[in-house]
Coordinates of C-alpha atoms and ligand atoms in Angstrom, one line a residue:
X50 CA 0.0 0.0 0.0
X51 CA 1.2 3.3 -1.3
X52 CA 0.8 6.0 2.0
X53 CA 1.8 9.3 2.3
X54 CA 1.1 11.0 6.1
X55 CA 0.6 15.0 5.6
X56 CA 1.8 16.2 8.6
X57 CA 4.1 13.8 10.0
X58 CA 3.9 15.0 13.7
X59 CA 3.8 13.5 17.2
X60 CA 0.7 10.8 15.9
X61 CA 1.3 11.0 12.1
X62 CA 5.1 9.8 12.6
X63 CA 4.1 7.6 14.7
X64 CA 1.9 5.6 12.3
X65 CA 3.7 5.9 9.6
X66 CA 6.9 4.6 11.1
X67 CA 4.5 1.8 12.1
X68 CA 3.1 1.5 8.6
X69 CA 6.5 1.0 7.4
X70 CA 7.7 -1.4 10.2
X71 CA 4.8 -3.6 8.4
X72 CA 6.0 -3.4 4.7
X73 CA 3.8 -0.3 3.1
X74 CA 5.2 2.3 1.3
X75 CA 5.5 5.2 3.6
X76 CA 6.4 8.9 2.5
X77 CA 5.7 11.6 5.1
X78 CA 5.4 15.1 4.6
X79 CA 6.8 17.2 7.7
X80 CA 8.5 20.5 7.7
X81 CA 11.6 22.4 9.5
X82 CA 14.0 20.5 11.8
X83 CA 11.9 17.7 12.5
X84 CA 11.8 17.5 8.6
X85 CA 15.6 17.6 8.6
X86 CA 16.0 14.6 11.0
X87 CA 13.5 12.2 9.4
X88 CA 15.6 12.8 6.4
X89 CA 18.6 12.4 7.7
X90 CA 17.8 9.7 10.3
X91 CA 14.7 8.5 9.5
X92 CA 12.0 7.7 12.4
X93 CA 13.0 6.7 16.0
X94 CA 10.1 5.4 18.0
X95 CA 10.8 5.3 21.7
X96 CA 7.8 2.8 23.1
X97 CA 7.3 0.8 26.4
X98 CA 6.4 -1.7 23.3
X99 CA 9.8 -1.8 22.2
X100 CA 11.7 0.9 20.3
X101 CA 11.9 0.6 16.6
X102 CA 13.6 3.2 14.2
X103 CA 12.7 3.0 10.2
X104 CA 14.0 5.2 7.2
X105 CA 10.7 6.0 4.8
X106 CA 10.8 8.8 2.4
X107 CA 10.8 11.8 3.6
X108 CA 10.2 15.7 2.1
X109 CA 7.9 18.4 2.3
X110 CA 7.2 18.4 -1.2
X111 CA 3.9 16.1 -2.0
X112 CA 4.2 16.9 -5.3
X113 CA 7.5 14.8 -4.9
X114 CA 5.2 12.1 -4.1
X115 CA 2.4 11.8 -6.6
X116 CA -1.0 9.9 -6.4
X117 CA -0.9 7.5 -3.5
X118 CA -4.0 4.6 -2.0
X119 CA -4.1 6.3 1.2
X120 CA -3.1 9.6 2.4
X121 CA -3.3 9.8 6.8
X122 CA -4.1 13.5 7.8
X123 CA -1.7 13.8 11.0
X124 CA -2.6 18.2 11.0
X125 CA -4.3 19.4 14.4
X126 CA -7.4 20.2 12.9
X127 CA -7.9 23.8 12.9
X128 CA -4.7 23.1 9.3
X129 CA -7.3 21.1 7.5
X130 CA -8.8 24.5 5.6
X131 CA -5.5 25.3 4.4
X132 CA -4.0 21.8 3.2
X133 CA -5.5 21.6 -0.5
X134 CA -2.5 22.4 -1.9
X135 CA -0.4 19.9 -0.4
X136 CA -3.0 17.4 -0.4
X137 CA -3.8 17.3 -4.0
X138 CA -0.2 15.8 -5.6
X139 CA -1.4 13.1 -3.4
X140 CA -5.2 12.3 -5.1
X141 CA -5.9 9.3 -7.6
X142 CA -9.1 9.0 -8.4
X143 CA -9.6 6.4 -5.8
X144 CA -7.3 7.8 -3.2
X145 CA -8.7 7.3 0.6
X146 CA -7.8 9.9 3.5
X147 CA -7.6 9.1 6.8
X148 CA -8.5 11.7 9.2
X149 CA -6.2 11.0 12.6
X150 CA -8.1 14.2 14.5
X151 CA -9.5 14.1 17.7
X152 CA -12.9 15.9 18.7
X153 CA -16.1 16.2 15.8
X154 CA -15.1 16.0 12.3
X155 CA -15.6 18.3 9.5
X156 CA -17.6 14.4 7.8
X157 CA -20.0 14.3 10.6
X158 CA -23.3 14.6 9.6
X159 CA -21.9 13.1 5.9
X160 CA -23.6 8.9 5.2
X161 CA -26.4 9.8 7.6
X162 CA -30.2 9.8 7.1
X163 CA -32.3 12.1 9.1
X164 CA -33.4 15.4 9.3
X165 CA -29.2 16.3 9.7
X166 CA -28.6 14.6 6.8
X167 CA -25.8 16.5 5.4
X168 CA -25.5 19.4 7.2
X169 CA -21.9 21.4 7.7
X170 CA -20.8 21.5 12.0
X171 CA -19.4 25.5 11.0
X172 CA -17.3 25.3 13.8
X173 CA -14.8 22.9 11.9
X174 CA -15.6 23.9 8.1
X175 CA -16.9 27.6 8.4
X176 CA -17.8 28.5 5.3
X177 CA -16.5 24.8 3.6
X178 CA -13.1 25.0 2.6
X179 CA -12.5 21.3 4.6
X180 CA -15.0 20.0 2.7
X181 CA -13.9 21.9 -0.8
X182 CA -10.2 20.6 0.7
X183 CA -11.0 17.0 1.0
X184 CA -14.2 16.1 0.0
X185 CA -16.5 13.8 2.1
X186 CA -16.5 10.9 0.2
X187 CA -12.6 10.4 0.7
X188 CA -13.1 10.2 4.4
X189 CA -12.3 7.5 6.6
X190 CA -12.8 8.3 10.2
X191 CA -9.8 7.5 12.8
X192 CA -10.4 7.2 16.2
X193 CA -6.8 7.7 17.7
X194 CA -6.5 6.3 21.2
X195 CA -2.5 6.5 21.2
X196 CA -0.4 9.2 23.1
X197 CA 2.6 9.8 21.7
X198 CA 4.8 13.3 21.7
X199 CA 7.8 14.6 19.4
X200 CA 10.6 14.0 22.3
X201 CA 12.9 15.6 19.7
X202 CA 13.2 16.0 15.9
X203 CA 12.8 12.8 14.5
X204 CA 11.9 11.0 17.5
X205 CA 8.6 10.0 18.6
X206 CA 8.2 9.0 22.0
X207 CA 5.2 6.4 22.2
X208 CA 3.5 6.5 25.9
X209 CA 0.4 4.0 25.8
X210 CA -2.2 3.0 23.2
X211 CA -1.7 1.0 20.2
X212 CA -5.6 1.3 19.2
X213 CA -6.4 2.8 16.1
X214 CA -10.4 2.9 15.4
X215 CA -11.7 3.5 11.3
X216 CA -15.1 3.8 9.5
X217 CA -16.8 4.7 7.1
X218 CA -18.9 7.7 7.6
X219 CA -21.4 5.5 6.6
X220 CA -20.7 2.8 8.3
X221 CA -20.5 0.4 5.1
X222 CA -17.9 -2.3 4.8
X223 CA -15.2 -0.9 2.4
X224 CA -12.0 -2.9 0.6
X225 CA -10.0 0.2 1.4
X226 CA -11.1 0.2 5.2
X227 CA -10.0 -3.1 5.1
X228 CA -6.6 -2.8 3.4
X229 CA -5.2 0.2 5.5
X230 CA -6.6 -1.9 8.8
X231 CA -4.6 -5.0 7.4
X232 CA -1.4 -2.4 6.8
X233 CA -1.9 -1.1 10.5
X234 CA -2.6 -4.2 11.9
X235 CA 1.1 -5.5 10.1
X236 CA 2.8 -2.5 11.8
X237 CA 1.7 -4.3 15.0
X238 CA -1.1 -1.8 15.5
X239 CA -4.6 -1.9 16.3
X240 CA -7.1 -0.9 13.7
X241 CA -10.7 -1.9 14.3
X242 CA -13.0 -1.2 11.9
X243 CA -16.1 0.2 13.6
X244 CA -19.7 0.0 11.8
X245 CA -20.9 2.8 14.4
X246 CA -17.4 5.1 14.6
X247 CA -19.6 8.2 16.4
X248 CA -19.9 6.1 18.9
X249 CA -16.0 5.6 19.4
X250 CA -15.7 9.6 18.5
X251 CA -17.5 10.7 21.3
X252 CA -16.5 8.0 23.7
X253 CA -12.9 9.7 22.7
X254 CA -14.6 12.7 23.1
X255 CA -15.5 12.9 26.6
X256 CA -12.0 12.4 27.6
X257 CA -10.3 15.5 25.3
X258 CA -13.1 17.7 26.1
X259 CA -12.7 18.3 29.3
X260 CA -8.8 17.4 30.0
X261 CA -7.5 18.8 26.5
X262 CA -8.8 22.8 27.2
X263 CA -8.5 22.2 30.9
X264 CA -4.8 21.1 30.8
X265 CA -4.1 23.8 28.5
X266 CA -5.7 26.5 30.5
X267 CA -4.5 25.3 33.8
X268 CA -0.6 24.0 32.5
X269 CA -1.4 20.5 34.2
X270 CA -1.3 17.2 33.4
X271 CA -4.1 14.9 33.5
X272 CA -3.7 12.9 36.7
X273 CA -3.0 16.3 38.3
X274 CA -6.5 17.8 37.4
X275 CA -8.0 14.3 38.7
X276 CA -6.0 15.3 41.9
X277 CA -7.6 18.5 42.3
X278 CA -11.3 18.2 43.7
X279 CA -12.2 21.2 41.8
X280 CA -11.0 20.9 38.6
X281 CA -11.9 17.3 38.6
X282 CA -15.3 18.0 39.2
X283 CA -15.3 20.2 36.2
X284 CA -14.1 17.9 34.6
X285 CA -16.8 15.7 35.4
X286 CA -19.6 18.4 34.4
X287 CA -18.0 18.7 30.9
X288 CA -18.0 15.2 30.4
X289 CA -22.1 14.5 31.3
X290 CA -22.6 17.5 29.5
X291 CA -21.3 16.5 26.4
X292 CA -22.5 12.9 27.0
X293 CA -26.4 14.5 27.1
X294 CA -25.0 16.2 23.6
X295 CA -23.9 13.0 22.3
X296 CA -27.4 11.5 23.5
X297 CA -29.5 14.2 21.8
X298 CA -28.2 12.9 18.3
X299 CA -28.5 9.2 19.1
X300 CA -25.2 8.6 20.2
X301 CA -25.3 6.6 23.6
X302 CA -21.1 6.0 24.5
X303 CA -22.1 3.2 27.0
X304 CA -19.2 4.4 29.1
X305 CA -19.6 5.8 32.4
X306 CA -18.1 9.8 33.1
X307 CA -16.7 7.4 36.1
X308 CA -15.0 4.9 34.0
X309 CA -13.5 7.9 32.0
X310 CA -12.3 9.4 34.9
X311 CA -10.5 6.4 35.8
X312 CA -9.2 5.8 32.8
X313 CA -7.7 9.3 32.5
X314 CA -6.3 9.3 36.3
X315 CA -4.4 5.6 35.0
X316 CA -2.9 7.6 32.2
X317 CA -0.5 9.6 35.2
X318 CA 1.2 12.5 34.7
X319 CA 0.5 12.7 30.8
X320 CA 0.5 15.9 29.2
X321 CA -2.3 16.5 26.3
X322 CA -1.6 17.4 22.9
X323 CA -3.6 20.4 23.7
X324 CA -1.2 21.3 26.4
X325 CA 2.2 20.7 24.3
X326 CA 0.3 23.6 21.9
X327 CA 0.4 26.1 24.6
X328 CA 3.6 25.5 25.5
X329 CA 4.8 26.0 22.8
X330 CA 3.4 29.2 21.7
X331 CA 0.6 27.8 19.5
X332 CA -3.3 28.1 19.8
X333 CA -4.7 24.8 21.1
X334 CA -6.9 22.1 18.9
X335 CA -10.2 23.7 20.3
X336 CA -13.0 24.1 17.7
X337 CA -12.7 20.6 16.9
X338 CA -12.8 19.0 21.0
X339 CA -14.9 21.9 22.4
X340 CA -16.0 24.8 20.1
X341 CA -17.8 21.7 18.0
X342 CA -19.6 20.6 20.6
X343 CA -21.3 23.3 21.8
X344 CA -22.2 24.4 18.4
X345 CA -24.1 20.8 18.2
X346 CA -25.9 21.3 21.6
X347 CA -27.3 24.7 20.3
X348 CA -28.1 22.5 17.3
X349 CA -29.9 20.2 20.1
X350 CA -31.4 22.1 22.4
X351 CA -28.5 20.4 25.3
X352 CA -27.8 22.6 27.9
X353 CA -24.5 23.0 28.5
X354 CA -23.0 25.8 30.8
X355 CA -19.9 24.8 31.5
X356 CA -18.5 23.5 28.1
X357 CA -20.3 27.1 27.1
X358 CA -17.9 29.1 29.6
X359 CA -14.8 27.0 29.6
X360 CA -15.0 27.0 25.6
X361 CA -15.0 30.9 25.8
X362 CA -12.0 31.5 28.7
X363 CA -10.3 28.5 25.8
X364 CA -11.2 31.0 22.9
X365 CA -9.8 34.1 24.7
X366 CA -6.5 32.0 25.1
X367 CA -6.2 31.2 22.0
X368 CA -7.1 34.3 20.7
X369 CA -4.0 35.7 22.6
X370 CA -1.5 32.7 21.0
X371 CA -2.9 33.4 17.6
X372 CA -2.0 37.1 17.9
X373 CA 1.3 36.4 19.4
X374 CA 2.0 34.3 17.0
X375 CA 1.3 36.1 14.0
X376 CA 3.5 39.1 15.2
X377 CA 6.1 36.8 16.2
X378 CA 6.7 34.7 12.8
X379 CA 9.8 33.1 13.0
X380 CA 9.4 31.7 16.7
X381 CA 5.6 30.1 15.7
X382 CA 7.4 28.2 12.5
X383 CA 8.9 25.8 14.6
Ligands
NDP546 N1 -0.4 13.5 20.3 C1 -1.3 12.7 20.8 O1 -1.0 11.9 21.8 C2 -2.6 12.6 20.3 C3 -3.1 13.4 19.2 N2 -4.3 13.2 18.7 C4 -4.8 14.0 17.6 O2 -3.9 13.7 16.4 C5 -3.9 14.9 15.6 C6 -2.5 15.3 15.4 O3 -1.9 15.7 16.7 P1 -0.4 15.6 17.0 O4 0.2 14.5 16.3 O5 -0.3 15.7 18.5 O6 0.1 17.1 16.4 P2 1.5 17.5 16.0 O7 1.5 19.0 16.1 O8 2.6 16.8 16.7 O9 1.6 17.1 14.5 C7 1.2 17.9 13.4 C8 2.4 18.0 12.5 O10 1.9 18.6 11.2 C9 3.0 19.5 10.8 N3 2.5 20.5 9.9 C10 1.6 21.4 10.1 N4 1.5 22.2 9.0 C11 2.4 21.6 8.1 C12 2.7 22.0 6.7 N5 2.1 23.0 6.1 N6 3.7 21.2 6.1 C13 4.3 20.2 6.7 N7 4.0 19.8 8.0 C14 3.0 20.6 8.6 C15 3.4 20.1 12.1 O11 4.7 20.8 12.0 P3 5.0 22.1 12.9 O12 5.2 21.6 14.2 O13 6.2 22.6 12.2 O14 3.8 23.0 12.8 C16 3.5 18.9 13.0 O15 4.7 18.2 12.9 C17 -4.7 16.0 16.3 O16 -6.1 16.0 15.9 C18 -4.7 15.5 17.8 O17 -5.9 15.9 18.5 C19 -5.2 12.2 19.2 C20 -4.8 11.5 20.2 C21 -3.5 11.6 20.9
KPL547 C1 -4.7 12.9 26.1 C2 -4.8 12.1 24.9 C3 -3.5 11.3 24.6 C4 -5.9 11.0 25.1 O1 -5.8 10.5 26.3 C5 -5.1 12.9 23.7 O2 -6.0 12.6 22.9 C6 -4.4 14.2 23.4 O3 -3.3 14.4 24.0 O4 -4.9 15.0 22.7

């Protein structure tokens, strides 16, 4: 299997060095010094699992690439809108992308039947340019429940989670569904391919949108916001919040806030993806984890106060890194 990850960062590296552990042929697409190192060194992966290191193509080029079967989107979100022209050297007529995004994708409403049939979540395709970027019928969903980190150009530090979750937005049974799970699966992955992948999204979901802004805001980890009776009790409201969201379209997790809880104290002193933004200058994942959500329990009639006010001290934030960064060039390019 031809595969080209756009965006070759902390998760995209990582399944790509994995997809070429297990024989495909991997080109990723990165820039700056991370770029430099997977050129010159090619991919460490440092895992409880076992460390691995392979040499795929790398550049930042696609048109160095051409048409491949599968292209893996490994872009925070929010870079979707603007990566037409890097993702289109990459399109065959038949070519498949996999979305590796946490939080509500720009496809969710797409292979449905109901009165939302259809219908755009603005918060993650404002006026459509994901959609016009990589149309709807190229999408397969990815539930990533890995936690990896870029511990230093070229090396990707692995901490838990092998699972990879895909689906159809429709839920059919697809050859290439099955193809890139059997290409995971070789790189000694996990890649389930769910019927229902909403309900994985938003059991995925209640996890990011509470710990993801609230780490970011705060500067903690995740077990340390369990730690705190406060802010884990916030935590808690966000979660059953979006949980009664989740409900109002049909989506019922069948996992306790409880069991989420748990789960997230387990994963210790982890720090979110959301939190290695801020620290590094960058606006946070947000209208994907959080901004989505409330949009969709306006849509619904939820009520949900505190994903309302946290997503607006989140927005101010990022507001401020946005700013920052755009007068401060140079230091945001990384
Ligand atoms: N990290 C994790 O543990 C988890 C992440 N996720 C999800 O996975 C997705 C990816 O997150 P993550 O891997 O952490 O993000 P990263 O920021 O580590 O990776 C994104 C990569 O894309 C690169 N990139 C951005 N724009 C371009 C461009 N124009 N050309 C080339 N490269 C570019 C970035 O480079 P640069 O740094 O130079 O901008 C970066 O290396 C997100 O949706 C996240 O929520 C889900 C579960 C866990
Ligand atoms: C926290 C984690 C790894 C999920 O547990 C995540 O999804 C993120 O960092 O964005």
């Amino acid at each position: 299997m031809r595969t080209a990850i756009l965006g070759a960062g902390a998760i995209g590296a990582y399944m790509g060095a994995a997809l070429a552990r297990g024989g495909a042929e991997v080109h990723l697409v990165a820039r700056g010094a991370h770029l430099d190192a997977l050129r010159a060194n090619g991919v460490r992966v440092i895992s409880p699992r076992g460390d691995f290191h392979v040499r795929p193509h790398a550049t930042d080029d696609p048109r160095d690439i051409g048409p491949v079967d599968v292209v893996v989107l490994g872009f925070k979100a929010q870079h979707y809108a603007g990566c037409g022209p890097l993702l289109r050297p990459l399109l065959g007529p038949a070519t498949a992308v996999v979305a590796a995004q946490n939080g509500i994708p720009w496809w969710y409403f797409h292979g449905v039947e109901g009165p939302l049939a259809g219908r755009r979540v603005t918060s993650v395709d404002p006026d459509g340019a994901v959609s016009r970027a990589i149309p709807v019928e190229r999408a397969i969903g990815c539930v990533v429940y890995a936690a990896t980190e870029i511990a230093a150009p070229g090396v990707i530090r692995h901490m838990e989670g092998t699972r990879f979750s895909i689906g159809e937005p429709d839920g059919s049974d697809s050859a290439r569904c099955r193809d890139f799970s059997a290409a995971m699966v070789a790189g000694g992955l996990k890649c389930p391919i769910e019927r229902d992948l909403r309900r994985d999204i938003w059991i995925k979901l209640m996890g990011n949108i509470a710990f993801n802004p609230l780490s970011a805001l705060t500067r903690s980890t995740m077990a340390e916001i369990c730690r705190d009776p406060i802010a884990r009790e916030l935590a808690e409201t966000m979660m059953r919040e979006a949980l009664e969201v989740a409900a109002r379209l049909g989506v019922e997790t069948g996992i306790s806030v409880e069991r989420r809880l748990a789960g997230a104290e387990r994963a210790g002193d982890h720090r979110t993806s959301s939190l290695h933004d801020v620290e590094r200058g960058r606006p946070m994942e947000l209208d994907a984890i959080l901004t989505a959500v409330v949009e969709l329990a306006d849509l619904t009639g939820a009520r949900v106060p505190a994903l309302r006010i946290v997503n607006a001290v989140a927005s101010r934030l990022n507001a401020r890194l946005a700013a920052a960064a755009a007068t401060a060039p140079l230091a945001s390019a990384g």
